[in-house]
XYZ file of C-alpha atoms in Angstrom:
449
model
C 142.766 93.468 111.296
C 139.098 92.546 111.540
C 137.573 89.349 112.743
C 134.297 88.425 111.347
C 132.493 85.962 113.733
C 129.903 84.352 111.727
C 129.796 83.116 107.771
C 125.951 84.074 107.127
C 124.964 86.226 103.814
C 125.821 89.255 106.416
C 129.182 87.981 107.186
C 130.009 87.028 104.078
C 129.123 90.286 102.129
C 131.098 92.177 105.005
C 134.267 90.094 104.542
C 133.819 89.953 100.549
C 133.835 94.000 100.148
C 136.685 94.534 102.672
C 138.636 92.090 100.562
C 137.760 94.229 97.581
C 139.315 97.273 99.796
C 142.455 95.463 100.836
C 140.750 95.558 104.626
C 142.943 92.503 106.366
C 140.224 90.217 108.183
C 139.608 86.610 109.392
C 136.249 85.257 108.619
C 135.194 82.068 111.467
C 131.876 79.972 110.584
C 131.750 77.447 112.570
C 129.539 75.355 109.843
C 131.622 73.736 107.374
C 129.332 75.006 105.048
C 128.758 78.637 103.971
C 125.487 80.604 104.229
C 123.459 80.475 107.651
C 119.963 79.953 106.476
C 120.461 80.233 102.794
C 120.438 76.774 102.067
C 119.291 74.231 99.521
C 119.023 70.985 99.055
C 118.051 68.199 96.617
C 116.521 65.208 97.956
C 114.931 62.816 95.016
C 113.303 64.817 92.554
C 112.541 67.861 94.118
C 115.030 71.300 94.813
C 114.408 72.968 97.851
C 115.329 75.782 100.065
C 115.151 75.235 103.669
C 115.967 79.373 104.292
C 114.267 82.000 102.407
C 112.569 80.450 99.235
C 112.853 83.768 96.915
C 114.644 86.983 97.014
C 113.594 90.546 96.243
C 115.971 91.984 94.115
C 117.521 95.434 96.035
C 119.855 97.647 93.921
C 122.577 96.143 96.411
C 121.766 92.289 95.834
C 121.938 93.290 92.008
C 125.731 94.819 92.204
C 126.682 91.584 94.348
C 125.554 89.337 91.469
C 127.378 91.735 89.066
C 130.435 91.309 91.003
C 130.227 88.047 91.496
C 129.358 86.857 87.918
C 125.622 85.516 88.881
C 123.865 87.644 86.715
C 123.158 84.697 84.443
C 122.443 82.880 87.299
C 119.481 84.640 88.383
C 115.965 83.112 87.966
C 113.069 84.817 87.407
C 109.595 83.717 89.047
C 107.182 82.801 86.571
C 104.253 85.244 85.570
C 101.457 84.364 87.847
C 103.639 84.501 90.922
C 101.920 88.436 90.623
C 98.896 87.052 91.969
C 98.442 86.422 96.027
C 96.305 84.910 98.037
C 94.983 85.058 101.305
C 92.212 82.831 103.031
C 89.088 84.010 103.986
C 85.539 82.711 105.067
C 87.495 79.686 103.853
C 88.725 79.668 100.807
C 91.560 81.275 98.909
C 90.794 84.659 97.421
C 93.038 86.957 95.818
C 94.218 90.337 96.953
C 94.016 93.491 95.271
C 97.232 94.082 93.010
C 96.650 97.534 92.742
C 94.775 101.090 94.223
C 91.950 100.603 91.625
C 91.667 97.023 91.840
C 91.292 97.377 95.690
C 88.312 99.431 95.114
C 86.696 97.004 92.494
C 87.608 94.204 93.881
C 85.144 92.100 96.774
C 88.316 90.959 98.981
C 87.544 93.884 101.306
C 84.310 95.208 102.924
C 83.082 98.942 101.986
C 83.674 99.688 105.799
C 87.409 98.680 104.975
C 87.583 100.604 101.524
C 86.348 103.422 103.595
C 88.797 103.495 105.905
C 91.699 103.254 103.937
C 89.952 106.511 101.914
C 90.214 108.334 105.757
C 93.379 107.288 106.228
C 94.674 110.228 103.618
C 92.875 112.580 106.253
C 93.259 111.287 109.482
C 95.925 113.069 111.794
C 99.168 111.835 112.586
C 99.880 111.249 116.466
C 103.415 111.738 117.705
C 105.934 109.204 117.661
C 105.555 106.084 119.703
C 108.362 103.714 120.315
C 106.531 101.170 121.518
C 103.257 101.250 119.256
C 103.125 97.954 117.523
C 102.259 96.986 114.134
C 98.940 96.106 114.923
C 98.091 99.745 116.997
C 99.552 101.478 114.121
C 97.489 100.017 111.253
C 94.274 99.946 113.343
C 94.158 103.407 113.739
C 95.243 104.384 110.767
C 93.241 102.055 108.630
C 90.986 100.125 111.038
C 90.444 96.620 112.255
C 89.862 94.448 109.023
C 93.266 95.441 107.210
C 94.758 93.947 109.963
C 92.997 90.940 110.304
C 93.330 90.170 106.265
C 96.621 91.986 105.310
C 98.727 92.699 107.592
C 98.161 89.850 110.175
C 98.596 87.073 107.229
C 101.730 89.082 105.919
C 103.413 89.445 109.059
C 102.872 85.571 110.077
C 103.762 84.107 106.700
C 106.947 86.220 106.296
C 108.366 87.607 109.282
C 106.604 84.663 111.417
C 105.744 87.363 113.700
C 102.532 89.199 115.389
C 101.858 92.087 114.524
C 100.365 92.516 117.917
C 103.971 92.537 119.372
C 106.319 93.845 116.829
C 107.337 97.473 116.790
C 106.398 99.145 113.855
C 109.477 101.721 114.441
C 111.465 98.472 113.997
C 110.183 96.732 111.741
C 108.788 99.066 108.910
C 110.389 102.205 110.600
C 109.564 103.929 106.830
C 105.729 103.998 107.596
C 105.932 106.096 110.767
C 108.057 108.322 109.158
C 105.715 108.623 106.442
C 102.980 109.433 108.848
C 105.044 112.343 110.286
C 106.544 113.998 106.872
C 103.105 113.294 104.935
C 100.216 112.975 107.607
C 99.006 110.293 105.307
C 100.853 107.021 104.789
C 99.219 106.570 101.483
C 99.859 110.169 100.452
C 103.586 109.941 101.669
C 104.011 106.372 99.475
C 102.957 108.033 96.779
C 104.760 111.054 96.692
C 107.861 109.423 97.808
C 107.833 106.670 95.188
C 107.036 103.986 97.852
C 104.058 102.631 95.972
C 105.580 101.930 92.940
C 106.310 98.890 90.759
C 107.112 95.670 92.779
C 110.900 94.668 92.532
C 111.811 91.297 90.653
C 111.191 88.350 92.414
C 114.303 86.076 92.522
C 116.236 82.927 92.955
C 119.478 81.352 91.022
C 119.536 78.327 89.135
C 120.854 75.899 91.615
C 119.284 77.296 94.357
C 119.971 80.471 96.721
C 122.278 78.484 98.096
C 124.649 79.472 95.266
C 125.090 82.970 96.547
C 126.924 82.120 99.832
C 128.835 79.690 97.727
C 129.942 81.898 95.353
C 130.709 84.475 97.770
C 133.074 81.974 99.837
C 135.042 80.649 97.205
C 136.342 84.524 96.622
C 137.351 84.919 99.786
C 141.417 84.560 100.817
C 140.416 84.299 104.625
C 137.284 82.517 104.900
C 137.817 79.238 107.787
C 134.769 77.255 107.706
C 134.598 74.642 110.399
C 135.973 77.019 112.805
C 133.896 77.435 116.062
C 135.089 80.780 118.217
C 134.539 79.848 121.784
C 135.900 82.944 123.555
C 136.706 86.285 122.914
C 139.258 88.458 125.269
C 140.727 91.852 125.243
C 144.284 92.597 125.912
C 145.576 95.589 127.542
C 146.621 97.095 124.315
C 143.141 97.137 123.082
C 143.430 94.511 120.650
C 140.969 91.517 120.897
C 142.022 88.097 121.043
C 139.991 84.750 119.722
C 139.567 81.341 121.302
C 138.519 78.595 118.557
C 137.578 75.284 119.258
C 140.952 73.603 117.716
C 142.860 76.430 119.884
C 143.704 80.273 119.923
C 143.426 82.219 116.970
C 147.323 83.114 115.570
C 145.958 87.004 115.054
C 145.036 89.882 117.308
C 142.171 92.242 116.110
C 141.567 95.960 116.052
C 137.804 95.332 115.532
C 135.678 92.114 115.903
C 132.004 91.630 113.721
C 129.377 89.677 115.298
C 127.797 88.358 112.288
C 125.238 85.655 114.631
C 122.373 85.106 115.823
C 121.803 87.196 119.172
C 121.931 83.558 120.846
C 125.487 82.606 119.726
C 126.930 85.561 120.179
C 125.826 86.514 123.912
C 128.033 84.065 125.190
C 130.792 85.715 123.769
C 130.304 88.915 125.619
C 129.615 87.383 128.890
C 133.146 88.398 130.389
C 133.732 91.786 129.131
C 130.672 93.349 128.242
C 127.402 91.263 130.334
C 125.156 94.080 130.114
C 125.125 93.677 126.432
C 125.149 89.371 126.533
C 122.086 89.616 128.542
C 120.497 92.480 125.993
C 121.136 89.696 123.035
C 119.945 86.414 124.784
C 116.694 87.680 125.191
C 115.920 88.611 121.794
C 113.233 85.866 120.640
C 113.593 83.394 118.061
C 110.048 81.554 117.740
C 110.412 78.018 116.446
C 109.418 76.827 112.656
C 108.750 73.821 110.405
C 108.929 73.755 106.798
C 106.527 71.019 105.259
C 107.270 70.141 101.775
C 104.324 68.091 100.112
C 103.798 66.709 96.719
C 100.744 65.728 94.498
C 100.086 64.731 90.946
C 98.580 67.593 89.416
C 95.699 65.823 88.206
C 94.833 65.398 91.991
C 94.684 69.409 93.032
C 91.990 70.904 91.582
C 92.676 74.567 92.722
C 94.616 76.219 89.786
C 97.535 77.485 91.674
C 98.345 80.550 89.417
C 100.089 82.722 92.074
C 102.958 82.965 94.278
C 100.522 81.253 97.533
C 98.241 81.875 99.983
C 98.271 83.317 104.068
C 96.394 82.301 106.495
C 94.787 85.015 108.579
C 94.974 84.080 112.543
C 91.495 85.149 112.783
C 90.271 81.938 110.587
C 91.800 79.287 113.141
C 94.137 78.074 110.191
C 96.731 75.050 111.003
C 99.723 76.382 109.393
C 100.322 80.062 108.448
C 100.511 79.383 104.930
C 102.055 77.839 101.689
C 104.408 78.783 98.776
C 102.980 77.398 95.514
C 106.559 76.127 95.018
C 106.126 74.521 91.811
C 104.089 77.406 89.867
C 107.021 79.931 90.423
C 109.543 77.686 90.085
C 108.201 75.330 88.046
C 111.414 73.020 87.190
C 112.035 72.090 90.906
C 109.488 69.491 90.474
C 108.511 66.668 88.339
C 106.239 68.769 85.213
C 103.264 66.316 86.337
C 103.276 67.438 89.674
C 102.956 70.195 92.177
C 105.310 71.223 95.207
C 103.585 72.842 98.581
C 106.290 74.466 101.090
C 104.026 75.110 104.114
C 105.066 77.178 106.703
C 104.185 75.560 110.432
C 104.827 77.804 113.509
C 106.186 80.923 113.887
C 105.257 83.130 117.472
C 101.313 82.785 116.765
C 101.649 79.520 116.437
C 103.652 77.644 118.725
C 101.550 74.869 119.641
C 101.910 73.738 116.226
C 105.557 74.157 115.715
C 106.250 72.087 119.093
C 104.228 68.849 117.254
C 106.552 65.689 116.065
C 107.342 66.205 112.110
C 104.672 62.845 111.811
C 101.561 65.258 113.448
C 102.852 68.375 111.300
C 103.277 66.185 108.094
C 99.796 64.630 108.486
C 98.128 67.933 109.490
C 99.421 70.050 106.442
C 97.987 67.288 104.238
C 94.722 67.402 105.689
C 94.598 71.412 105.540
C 96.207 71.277 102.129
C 93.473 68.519 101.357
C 90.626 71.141 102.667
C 91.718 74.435 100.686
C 93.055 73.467 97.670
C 90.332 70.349 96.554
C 92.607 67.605 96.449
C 91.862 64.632 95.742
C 94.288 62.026 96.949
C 93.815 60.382 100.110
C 97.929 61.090 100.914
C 101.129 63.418 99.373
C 102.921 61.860 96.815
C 105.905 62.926 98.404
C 106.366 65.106 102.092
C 109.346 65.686 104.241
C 110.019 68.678 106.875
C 112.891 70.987 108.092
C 112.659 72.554 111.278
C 114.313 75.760 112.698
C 114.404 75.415 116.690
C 114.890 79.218 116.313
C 113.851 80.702 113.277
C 113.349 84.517 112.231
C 114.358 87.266 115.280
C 111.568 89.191 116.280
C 111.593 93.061 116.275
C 109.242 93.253 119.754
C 110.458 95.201 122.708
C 112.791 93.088 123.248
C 115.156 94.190 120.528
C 115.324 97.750 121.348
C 117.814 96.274 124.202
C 119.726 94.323 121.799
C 120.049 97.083 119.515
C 121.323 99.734 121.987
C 124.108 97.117 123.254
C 125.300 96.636 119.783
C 124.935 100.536 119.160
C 127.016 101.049 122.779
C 129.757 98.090 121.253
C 130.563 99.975 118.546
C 132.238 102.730 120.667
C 134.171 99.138 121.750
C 134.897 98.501 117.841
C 132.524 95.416 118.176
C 129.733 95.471 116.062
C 126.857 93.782 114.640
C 125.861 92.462 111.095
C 123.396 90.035 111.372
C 119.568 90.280 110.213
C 118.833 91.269 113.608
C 120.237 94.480 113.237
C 120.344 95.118 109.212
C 116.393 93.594 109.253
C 115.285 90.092 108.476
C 115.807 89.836 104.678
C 118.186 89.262 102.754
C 118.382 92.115 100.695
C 118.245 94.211 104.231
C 121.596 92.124 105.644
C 123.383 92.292 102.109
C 122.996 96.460 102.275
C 123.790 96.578 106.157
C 126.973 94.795 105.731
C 127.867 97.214 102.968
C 127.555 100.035 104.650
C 129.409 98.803 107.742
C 132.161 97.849 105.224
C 132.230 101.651 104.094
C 132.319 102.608 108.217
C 135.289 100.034 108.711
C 136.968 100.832 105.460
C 136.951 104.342 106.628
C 137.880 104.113 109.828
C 141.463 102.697 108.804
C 144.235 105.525 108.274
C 146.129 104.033 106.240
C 144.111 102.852 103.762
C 142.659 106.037 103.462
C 146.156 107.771 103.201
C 146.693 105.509 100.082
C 143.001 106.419 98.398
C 144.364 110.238 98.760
């Protein structure tokens, strides 16, 4: 019997391909509604999501809409969402969508062009643990990608610097790269890395409908069920504490499908080593600003996807989803929708302002970049993560090694902190752990035989 603590796209997938299995489990979520961060909501006349806003569409994600009958759910971002933008000597320019359009294009300085041309000859240095993001693409392809690419990227969609996260960690297939290939560049090519982009995706009603969906299939979900202790018996088995009182069942195995700061309370009493690895994993804070204009008042044309803001050009926020030109029916068709990011761990100064100071500041910035005319939004409103997206710095590497050292304890970890941060990344993790636990039970393989 395993108990899945946690009823987040990771939890969720886990418990949903046991089922499939005949794996007995209990799934707890303390919520009384499905999904962690995959949420959305509809407030007046706009749809929003208050988690991720889009998903790449993995092999994986595609088979769990196939088995869950969302195929004909999923929406498609519109054409121009190909085209991104990133802000520089302030305005909005747009980045190179391919190897000869980097050369042609004016976004980068010859110096820059240059050094990406090296980087196919420079030598590879052995294997650093703690190099960073930043330290890996300087030396590789100098100072300037990392000011305008990677810096912008890593703010606008990880929230994260690139200055502190571990590039073993986070985009552990570029060092390896290095090492097979001595080139990065050479070793995407050959190895199929630098191919088309996968489909950019949402559902109809929202992302939201993917947790949703993936509830209502499963026989042992308990939403609105907070676990407030966990205990071990002599026998091995692991007992449950809930909120409303204990748990009837005793568990084999136990899944810690939460954040690193829910669940390190939990393994305070019998394993503190690891509770103190978790709590210190960082979650910088995060606002979501949500603004509205008539389109006749934006003058930019807003045929892409958005724009990041590079730290280096002292932006407010670290940048906006051009919400309404992907999506374009999740706003009146004589308007335009802005989500804004606001924070993040480069900019916490920002995220710690009252929602009135972040409102009022995204319109001016908005106001600034994108020529518009009106004097205030049509529409704004803001959602706020007090801990947003985990950060793969040095202080994961602890967290990671606990959970690794749990397993031998049948606890483990499926949570974006382990699988990675997106969505696609948790929805594969929890597969595979599936396959582990599936395989780890006897007698279910004694029946497959």
């Amino acid at each position: 019997m395993v108990a899945i603590l946690g009823g987040g796209i990771s939890g969720l997938t886990l418990a949903y391909y046991l089922q499939k299995a005949g794996i007995s489990y209990d799934l707890f979520e303390a919520s009384s509604t499905p999904g962690g961060n995959l949420r959305t909501a509809q407030v007046d006349d706009y749809l929003l999501e208050t988690g991720p806003n889009s998903l790449q569409l993995s092999p994986e994600l595609l088979d769990l809409f196939t088995d869950l009958g969302l195929v004909d759910e999923i929406e498609d971002t519109a054409a121009v969402s190909a085209n991104r933008y990133v802000l520089r000597d302030g305005r909005y320019q747009k980045l190179p969508s391919s190897p000869p359009a980097l050369l042609a294009n004016r976004f980068f300085s010859f110096k820059a062009k240059l050094n990406m041309l090296r980087e196919l000859s420079r030598s590879p240095l052995p294997t650093n643990p703690d190099e960073t993001l930043a330290a890996f693409f300087r030396r590789r392809f100098g100072a300037e990608i990392v000011d305008y690419a990677l810096n912008p990227f890593i703010s606008g969609i990880y929230a994260g610097d690139p200055e502190k996260l571990l590039v073993h960690k986070t985009f552990p297939k570029l060092a390896e790269l290095e090492q097979t290939y001595g080139s990065v560049l050479r070793g995407l090519a050959k190895s199929g890395g630098a191919g088309g982009r996968r489909r950019i995706v949402s559902l109809r009603q929202g992302l939201q409908q993917l947790p949703a969906t993936l509830a209502a299939q499963l026989t042992h979900y308990h939403g609105g069920q907070t676990v407030t202790a966990l205990t071990r018996a002599s026998d091995g088995h692991y007992h449950l504490q809930l909120a409303s009182g204990p748990a009837p069942q005793a568990y084999t195995s136990v899944v810690l499908a939460l954040p690193t700061y829910a669940a390190a309370p939990l393994l305070e009493d019998l394993f503190p080593e690891a509770a103190t690895a978790l709590a210190a994993v960082y979650y910088p804070a995060m606002a979501a600003i949500y603004t509205a204009y008539h389109r006749a008042d934006v003058t930019h044309p807003l045929d892409g996807f958005g724009a990041l803001h590079p730290k280096v050009e002292q932006p407010y926020a670290a940048g906006s989803i051009w919400s309404s030109s992907i999506y374009p029916k999740r706003s009146p068709a004589d308007q335009v929708l802005f989500t804004t990011f606001v924070g993040g761990s480069q900019y916490q100064e920002q995220a710690q302002q009252s929602a009135a100071e972040q409102q009022q500041a995204v319109h001016t910035e908005l106001a600034r970049y994108y020529g518009i005319k009106a004097t205030a939004p049509l529409w704004q409103t803001r959602y706020y993560w007090e801990r947003a997206i985990p950060q793969f710095d040095s202080r994961i590497v602890g967290a990671h090694a606990a959970t690794d050292a749990l397993a031998t304890e049948n606890i483990y970890a499926a949570a974006n902190w382990r699988a990675g941060v997106g969505v696609p990344d948790c929805v594969r993790h929890a597969q595979q752990l599936a396959e582990k636990i599936i395989r780890s039970v006897p007698h279910f393989l004694s029946l497959a035989q």
